[in-house]
Coordinates of C-alpha atoms in Angstrom, one line a residue:
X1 CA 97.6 127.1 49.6
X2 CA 96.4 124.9 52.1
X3 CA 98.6 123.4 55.0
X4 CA 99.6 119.8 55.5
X5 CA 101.7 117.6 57.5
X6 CA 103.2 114.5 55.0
X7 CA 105.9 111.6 55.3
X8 CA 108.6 110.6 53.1
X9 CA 109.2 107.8 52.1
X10 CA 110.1 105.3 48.9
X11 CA 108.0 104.5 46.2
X12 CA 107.4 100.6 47.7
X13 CA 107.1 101.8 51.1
X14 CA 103.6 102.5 52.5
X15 CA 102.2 105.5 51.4
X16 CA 100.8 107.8 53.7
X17 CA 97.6 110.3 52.5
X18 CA 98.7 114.0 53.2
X19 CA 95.8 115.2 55.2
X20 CA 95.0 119.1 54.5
X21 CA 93.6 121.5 57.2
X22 CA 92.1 124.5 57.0
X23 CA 94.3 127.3 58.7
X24 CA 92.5 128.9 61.2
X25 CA 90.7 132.1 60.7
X26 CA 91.6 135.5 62.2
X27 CA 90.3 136.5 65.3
X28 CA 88.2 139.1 64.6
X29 CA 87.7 140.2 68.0
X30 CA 91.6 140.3 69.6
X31 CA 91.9 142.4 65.9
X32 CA 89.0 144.8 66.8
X33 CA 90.8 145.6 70.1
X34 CA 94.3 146.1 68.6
X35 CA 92.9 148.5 66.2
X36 CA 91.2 150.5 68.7
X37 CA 94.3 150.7 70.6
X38 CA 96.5 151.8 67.8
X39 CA 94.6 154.4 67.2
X40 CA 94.1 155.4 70.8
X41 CA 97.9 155.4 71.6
X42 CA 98.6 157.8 68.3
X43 CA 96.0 160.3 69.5
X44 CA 97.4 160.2 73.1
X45 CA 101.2 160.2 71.7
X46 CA 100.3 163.5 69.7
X47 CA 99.0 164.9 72.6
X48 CA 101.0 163.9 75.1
X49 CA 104.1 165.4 72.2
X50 CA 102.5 168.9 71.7
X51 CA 101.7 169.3 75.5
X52 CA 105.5 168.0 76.7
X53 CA 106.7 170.6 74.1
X54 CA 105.0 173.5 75.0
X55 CA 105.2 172.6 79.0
X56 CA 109.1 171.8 78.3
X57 CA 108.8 168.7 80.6
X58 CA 111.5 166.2 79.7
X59 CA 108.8 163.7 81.6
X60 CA 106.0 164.5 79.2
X61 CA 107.9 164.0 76.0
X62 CA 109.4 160.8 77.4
X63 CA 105.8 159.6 78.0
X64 CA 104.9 160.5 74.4
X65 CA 107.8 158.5 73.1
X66 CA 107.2 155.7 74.8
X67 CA 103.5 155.9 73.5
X68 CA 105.5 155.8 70.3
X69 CA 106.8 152.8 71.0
X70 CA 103.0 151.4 72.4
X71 CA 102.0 152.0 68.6
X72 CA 104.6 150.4 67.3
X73 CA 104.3 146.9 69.7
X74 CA 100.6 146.8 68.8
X75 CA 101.1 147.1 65.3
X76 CA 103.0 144.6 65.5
X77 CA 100.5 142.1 67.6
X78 CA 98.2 143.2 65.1
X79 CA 100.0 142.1 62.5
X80 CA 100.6 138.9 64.2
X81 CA 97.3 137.8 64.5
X82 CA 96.8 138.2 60.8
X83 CA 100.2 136.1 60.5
X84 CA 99.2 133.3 62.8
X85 CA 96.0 132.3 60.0
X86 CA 98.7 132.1 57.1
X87 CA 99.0 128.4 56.1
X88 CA 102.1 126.6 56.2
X89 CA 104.5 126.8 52.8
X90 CA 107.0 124.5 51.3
X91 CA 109.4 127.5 52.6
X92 CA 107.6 128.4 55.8
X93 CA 107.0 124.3 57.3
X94 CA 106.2 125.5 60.6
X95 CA 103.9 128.3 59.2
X96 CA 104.1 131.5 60.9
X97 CA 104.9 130.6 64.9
X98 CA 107.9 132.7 64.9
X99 CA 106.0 136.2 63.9
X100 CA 105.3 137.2 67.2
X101 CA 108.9 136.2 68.6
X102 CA 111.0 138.3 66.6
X103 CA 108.0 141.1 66.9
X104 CA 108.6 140.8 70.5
X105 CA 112.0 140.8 70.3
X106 CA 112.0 144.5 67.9
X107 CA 109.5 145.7 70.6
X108 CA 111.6 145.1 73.4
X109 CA 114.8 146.2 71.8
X110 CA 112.8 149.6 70.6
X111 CA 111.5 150.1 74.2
X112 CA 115.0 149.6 75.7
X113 CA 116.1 152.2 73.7
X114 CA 114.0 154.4 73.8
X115 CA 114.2 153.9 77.8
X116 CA 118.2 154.9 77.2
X117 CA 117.0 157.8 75.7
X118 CA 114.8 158.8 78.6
X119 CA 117.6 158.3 80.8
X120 CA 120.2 159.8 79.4
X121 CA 118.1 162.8 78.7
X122 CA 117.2 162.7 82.6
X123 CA 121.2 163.0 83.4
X124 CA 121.6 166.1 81.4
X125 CA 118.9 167.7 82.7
X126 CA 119.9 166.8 86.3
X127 CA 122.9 168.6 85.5
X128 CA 121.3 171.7 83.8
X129 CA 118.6 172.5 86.7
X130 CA 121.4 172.0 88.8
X131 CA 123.5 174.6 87.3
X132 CA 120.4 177.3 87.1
X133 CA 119.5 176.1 90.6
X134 CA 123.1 177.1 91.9
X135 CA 123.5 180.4 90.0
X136 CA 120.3 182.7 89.9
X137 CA 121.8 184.9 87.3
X138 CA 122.9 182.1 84.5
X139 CA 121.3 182.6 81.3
X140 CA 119.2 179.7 79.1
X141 CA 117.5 178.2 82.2
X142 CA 113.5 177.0 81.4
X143 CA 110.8 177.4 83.5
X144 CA 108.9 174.0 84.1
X145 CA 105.3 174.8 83.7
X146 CA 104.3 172.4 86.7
X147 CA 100.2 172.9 86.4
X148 CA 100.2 171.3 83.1
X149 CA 102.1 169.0 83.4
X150 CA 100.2 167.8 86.2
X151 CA 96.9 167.8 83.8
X152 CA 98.3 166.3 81.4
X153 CA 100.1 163.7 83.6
X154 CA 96.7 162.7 85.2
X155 CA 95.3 162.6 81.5
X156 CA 97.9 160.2 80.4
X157 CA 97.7 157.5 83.8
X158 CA 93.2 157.7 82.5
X159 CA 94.0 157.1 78.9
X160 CA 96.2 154.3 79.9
X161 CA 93.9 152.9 82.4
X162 CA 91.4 152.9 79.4
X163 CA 93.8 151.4 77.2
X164 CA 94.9 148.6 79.7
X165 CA 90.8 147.9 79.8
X166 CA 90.5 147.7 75.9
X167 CA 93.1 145.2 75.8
X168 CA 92.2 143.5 78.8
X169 CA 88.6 143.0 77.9
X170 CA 89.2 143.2 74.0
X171 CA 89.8 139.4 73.7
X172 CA 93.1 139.7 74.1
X173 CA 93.3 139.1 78.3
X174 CA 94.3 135.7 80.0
X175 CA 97.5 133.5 80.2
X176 CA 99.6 132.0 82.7
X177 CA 101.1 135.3 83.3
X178 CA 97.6 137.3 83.9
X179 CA 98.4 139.2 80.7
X180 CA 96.6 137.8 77.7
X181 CA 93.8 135.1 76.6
X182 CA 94.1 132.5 74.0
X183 CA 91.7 130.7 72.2
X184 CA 88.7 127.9 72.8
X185 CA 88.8 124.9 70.8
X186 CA 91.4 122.1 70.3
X187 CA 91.2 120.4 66.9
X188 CA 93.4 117.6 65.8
X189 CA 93.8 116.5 62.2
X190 CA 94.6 112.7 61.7
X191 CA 96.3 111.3 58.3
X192 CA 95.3 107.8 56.8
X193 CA 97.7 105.3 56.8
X194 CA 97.0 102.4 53.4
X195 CA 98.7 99.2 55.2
X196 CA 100.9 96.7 53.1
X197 CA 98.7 94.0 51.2
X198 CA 95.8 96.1 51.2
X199 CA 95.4 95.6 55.2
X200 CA 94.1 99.3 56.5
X201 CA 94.6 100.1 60.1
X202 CA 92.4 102.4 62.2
X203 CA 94.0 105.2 63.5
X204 CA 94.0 106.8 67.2
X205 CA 91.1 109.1 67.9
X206 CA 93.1 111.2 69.6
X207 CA 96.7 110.6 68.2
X208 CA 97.8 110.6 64.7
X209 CA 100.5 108.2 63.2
X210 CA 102.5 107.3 60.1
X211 CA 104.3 104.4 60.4
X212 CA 106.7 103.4 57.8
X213 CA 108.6 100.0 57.8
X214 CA 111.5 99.3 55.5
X215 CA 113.8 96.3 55.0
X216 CA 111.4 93.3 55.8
X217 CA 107.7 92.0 56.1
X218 CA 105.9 92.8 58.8
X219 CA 106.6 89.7 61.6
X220 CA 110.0 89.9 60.3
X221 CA 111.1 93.1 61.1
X222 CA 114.3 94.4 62.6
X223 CA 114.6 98.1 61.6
X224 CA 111.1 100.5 62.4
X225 CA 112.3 103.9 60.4
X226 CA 110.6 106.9 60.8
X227 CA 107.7 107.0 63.3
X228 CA 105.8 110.3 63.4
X229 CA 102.9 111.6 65.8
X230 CA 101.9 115.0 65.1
X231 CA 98.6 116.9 67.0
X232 CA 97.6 120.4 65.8
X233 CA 96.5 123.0 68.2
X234 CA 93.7 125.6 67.2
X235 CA 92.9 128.3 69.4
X236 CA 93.2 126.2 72.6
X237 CA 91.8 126.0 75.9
X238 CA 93.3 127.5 79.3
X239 CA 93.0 126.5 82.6
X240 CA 94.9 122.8 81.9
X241 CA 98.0 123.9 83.6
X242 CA 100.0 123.1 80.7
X243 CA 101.7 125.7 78.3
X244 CA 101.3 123.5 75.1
X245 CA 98.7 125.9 73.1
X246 CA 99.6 128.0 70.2
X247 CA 98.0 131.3 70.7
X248 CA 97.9 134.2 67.9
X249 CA 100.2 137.5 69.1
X250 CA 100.6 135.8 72.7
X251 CA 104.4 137.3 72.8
X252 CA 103.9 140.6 71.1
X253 CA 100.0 141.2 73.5
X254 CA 102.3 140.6 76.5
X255 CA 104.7 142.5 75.0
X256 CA 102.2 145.5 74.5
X257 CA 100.5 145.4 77.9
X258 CA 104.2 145.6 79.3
X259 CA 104.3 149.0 77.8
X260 CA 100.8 149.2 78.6
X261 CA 102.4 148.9 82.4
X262 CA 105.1 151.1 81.9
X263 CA 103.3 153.7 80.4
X264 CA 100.8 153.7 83.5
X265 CA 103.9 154.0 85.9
X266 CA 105.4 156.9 84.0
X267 CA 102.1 158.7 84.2
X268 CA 102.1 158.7 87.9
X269 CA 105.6 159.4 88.4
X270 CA 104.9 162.6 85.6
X271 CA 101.8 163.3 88.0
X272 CA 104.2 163.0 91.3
X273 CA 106.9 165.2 89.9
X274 CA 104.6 167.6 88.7
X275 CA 103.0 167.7 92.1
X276 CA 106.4 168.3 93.6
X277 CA 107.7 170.8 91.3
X278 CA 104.6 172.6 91.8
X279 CA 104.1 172.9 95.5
X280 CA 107.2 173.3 96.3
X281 CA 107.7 176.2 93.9
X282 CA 105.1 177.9 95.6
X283 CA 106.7 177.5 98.9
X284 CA 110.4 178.8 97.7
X285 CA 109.1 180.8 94.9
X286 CA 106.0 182.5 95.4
X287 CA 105.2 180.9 91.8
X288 CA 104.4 177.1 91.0
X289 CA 106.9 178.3 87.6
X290 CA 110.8 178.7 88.4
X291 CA 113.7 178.1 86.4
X292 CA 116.0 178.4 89.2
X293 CA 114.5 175.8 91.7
X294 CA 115.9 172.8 93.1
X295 CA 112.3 171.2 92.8
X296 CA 112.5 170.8 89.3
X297 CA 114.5 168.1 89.6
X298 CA 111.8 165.7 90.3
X299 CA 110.9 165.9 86.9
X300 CA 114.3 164.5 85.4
X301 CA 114.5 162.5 88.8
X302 CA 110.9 160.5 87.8
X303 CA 112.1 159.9 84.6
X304 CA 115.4 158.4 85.2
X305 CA 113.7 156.2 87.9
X306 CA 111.1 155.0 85.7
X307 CA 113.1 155.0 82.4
X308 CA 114.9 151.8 84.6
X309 CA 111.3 150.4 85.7
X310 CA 110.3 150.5 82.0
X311 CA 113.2 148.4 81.1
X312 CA 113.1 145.7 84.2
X313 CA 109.9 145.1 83.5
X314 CA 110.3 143.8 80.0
X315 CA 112.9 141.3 81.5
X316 CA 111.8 138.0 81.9
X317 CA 109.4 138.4 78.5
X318 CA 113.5 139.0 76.5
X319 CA 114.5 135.7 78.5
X320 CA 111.3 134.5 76.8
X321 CA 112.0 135.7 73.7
X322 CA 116.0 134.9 73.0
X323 CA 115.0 130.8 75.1
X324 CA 112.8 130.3 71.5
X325 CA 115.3 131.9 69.0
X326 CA 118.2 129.8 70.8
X327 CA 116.0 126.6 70.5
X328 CA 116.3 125.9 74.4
X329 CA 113.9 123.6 76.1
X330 CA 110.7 125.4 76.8
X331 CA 110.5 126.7 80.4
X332 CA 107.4 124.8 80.8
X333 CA 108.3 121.6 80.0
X334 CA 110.8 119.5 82.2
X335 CA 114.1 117.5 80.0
X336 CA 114.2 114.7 82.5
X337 CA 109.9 113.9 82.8
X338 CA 109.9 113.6 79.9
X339 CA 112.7 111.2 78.9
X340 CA 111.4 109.3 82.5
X341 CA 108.1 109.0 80.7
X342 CA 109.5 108.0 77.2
X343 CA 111.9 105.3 79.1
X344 CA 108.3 104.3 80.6
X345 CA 106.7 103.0 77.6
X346 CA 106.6 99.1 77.4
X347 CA 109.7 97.6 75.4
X348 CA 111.3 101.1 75.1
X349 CA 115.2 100.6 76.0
X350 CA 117.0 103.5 75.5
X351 CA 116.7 107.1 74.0
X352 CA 119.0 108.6 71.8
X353 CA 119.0 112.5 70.3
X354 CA 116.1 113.5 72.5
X355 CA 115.5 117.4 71.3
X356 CA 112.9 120.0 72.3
X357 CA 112.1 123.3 71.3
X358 CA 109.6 126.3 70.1
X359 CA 108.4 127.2 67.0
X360 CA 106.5 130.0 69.3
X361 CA 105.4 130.5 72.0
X362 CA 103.3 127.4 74.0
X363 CA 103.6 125.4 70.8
X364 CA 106.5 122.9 71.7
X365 CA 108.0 120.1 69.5
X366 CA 109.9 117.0 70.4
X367 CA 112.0 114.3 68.1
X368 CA 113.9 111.3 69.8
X369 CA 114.9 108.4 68.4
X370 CA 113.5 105.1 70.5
X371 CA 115.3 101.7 70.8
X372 CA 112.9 99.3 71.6
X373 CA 112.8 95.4 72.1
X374 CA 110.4 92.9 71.7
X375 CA 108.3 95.5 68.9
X376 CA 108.2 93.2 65.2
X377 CA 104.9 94.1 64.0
X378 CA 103.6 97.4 62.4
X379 CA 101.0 97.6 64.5
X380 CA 102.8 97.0 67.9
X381 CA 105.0 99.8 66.7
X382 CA 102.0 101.9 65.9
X383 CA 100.5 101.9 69.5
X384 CA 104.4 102.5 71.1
X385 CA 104.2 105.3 69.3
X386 CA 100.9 105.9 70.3
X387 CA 101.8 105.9 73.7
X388 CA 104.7 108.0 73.2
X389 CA 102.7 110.8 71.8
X390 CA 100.2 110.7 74.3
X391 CA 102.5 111.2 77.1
X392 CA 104.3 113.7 75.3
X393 CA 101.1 115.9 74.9
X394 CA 100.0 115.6 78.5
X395 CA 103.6 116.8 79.3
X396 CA 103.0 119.8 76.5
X397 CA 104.4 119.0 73.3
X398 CA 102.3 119.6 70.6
X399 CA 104.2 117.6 68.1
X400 CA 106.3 114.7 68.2
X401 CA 108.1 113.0 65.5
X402 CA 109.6 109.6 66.7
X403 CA 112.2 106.8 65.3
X404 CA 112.1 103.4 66.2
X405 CA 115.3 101.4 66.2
X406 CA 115.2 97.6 66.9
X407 CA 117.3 96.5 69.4
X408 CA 119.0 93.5 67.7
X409 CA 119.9 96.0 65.3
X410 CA 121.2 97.9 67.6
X411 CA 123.3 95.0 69.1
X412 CA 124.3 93.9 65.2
X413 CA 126.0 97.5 65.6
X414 CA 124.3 98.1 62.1
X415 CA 121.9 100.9 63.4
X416 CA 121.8 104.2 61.5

């Protein structure tokens, strides 16, 4: 089912021509890279698993879990940039922008918890190597086997490195944040607009809009209802300092090469505590393997620490995440410019229920309602809205749906 974009309106109204688009197709390259890094992070997470077990190091099984949770973020970015090419629905309006919010939002929650889980394992084994460091002869005390930890430690921070690089030069690199890329092209899609007595008007090259006047002929007009500008971003370009693009698995890629991060800080703190655990062993020991040393508790010392990195780094991207589900006004985009810039088009006079929001991320909508003065045609209404979507996209809101209201209406005290 293709997408379109359509207004509503009466039968003796002027009809507007829905204009289909063709979703766009899915990157084949950002997918490549995903599926490579799925099924890196599952061999690394089985082999990170069977050498924590058999090394009992808390810090190697916590590094395979969170790998766990590295499969599980790009599965979901995967899936999201199949998603983002599913066309729009009579159920699904806005198509499929909110995929990659809520599978950023199950990534982060799984990565907090699983960070909890690190942490609180790190407490109670604080408290056990304490007890075995304090009492020589206590029973049930493990050895930490320190060398391989350390190898596999130093294996995990390499595999990492080499996933950070498939990510990073999979397609997948870029953004305003360093973290990701998105997209090349810009295409807009403009509807036709058949005028009253068989007048047609030429729309906007850039801009598309629907006007629909009710109540009276046009040069006798006191009421404008319903004024819609709408641009679609494809797969758009960078480097315009604006946030307004719509790119597929944005969230859940940054979302992924956060864990990405983590995973490479928890490989050198396993490769530290290792390093610790197994020099200092030798020292106090004789052996690099003790179950009654004090050094072992770098290992549940590294994890704790970095169990709290893991989940301060995913931070800002939850503010990121719950801003879009609340509806807030994107971060990028400033309340007051752009009601100063509305206010700025000629024979605009006042603004009334001015909302912005996210469907996803960088895709930004914007609906006000205008009253203007001095606007009686159809086609003087046509370029104010014109106008008003123009500035609207330079400030970063992909689409803007507008309604005019006649100031003499207004001042009748009629207005709906």
């Amino acid at each position: 089912m293709e997408g379109y974009v359509h207004s509503s309106m009466r039968s003796n109204d002027v009809h507007c021509v829905m204009a289909p688009h063709t979703p766009r197709a899915v990157e084949d390259k950002p997918r490549r890279a995903l599926i490579r890094a799925v099924i890196f992070c599952m061999i690394m997470m089985c082999v990170e698993g069977i050498c924590g077990f058999i090394a009992n190091s808390l810090a190697v099984l916590s590094d395979a879990v969170h790998m766990l949770a590295d499969v599980f973020a790009l599965s979901i970015s995967l899936f999201a940039v199949y998603a983002s090419s599913w066309s729009a629905t009579t159920i699904t309006t806005y198509g499929w922008g909110r995929v990659e919010v809520v599978g950023a939002l199950c990534s982060i929650l799984t990565t907090w918890g699983l960070a909890g889980w690190i942490v609180f394992g790190a407490i109670k084994r604080t408290i056990m190597i304490l007890l075995c460091a304090g009492n020589k002869n206590r029973k049930n005390c493990d050895e930490i086997d320190a060398e391989l930890i350390f190898v596999v430690g130093v294996f995990g921070l390499l595999m990492n490195v080499v996933l950070a690089i498939i990510l990073r030069f999979g397609g997948v690199h870029g953004h305003s944040h360093g973290l990701l890329h998105s997209g090349a092209d810009v295409h807009e899609h403009l509807h036709s607009l058949d005028a009253l007595h068989d007048h047609s008007h030429e729309m906007s090259q850039d801009i598309e809009s629907v006007v629909i006047e009710t109540e009276c002929g046009i040069g006798n007009s006191s009421h404008f209802q319903l004024v819609t500008s709408h641009s679609e971003f494809v797969n758009p370009p960078l480097g315009d300092g604006h946030s307004y693009h719509c790119g597929s698995g944005s969230m859940n890629l940054r979302a992924a090469m956060l864990h990405v991060f983590g995973d490479c800080i928890q490989a050198l703190g396993v490769v530290v505590a290792a390093s610790i655990i197994w020099f200092g062993n030798l020292k106090t020991q004789g052996s690099a393997r003790s179950a009654n040393s004090y050094y072992n508790l770098a290992d549940p010392f590294f994890s704790f620490l970095f169990g709290l990195i893991t989940i301060y780094t995913t931070r800002d991207l939850f503010k990121e995440v719950v801003s879009v589900l609340l509806e807030e006004v994107p971060a990028s985009v400033s309340y007051d410019g752009v009601r100063d810039a509305l206010l700025g088009v000629e024979n605009v006079e006042r603004i009334d229920d001015l909302h912005m929001w996210s469907v996803g991320p960088n895709f930004h909508l914007l609906s006000a309602h205008l009253t203007v003065a001095g606007c009686s045609t159809i086609c003087e209404a046509k370029e104010l809205v014109e106008e008003a979507a123009r500035r609207c996209k330079r400030l970063g809101l992909a689409h803007a749906t507008i309604q005019l209201n006649h100031v003499s209406r207004i001042e009748n005290g009629t207005t709906t």
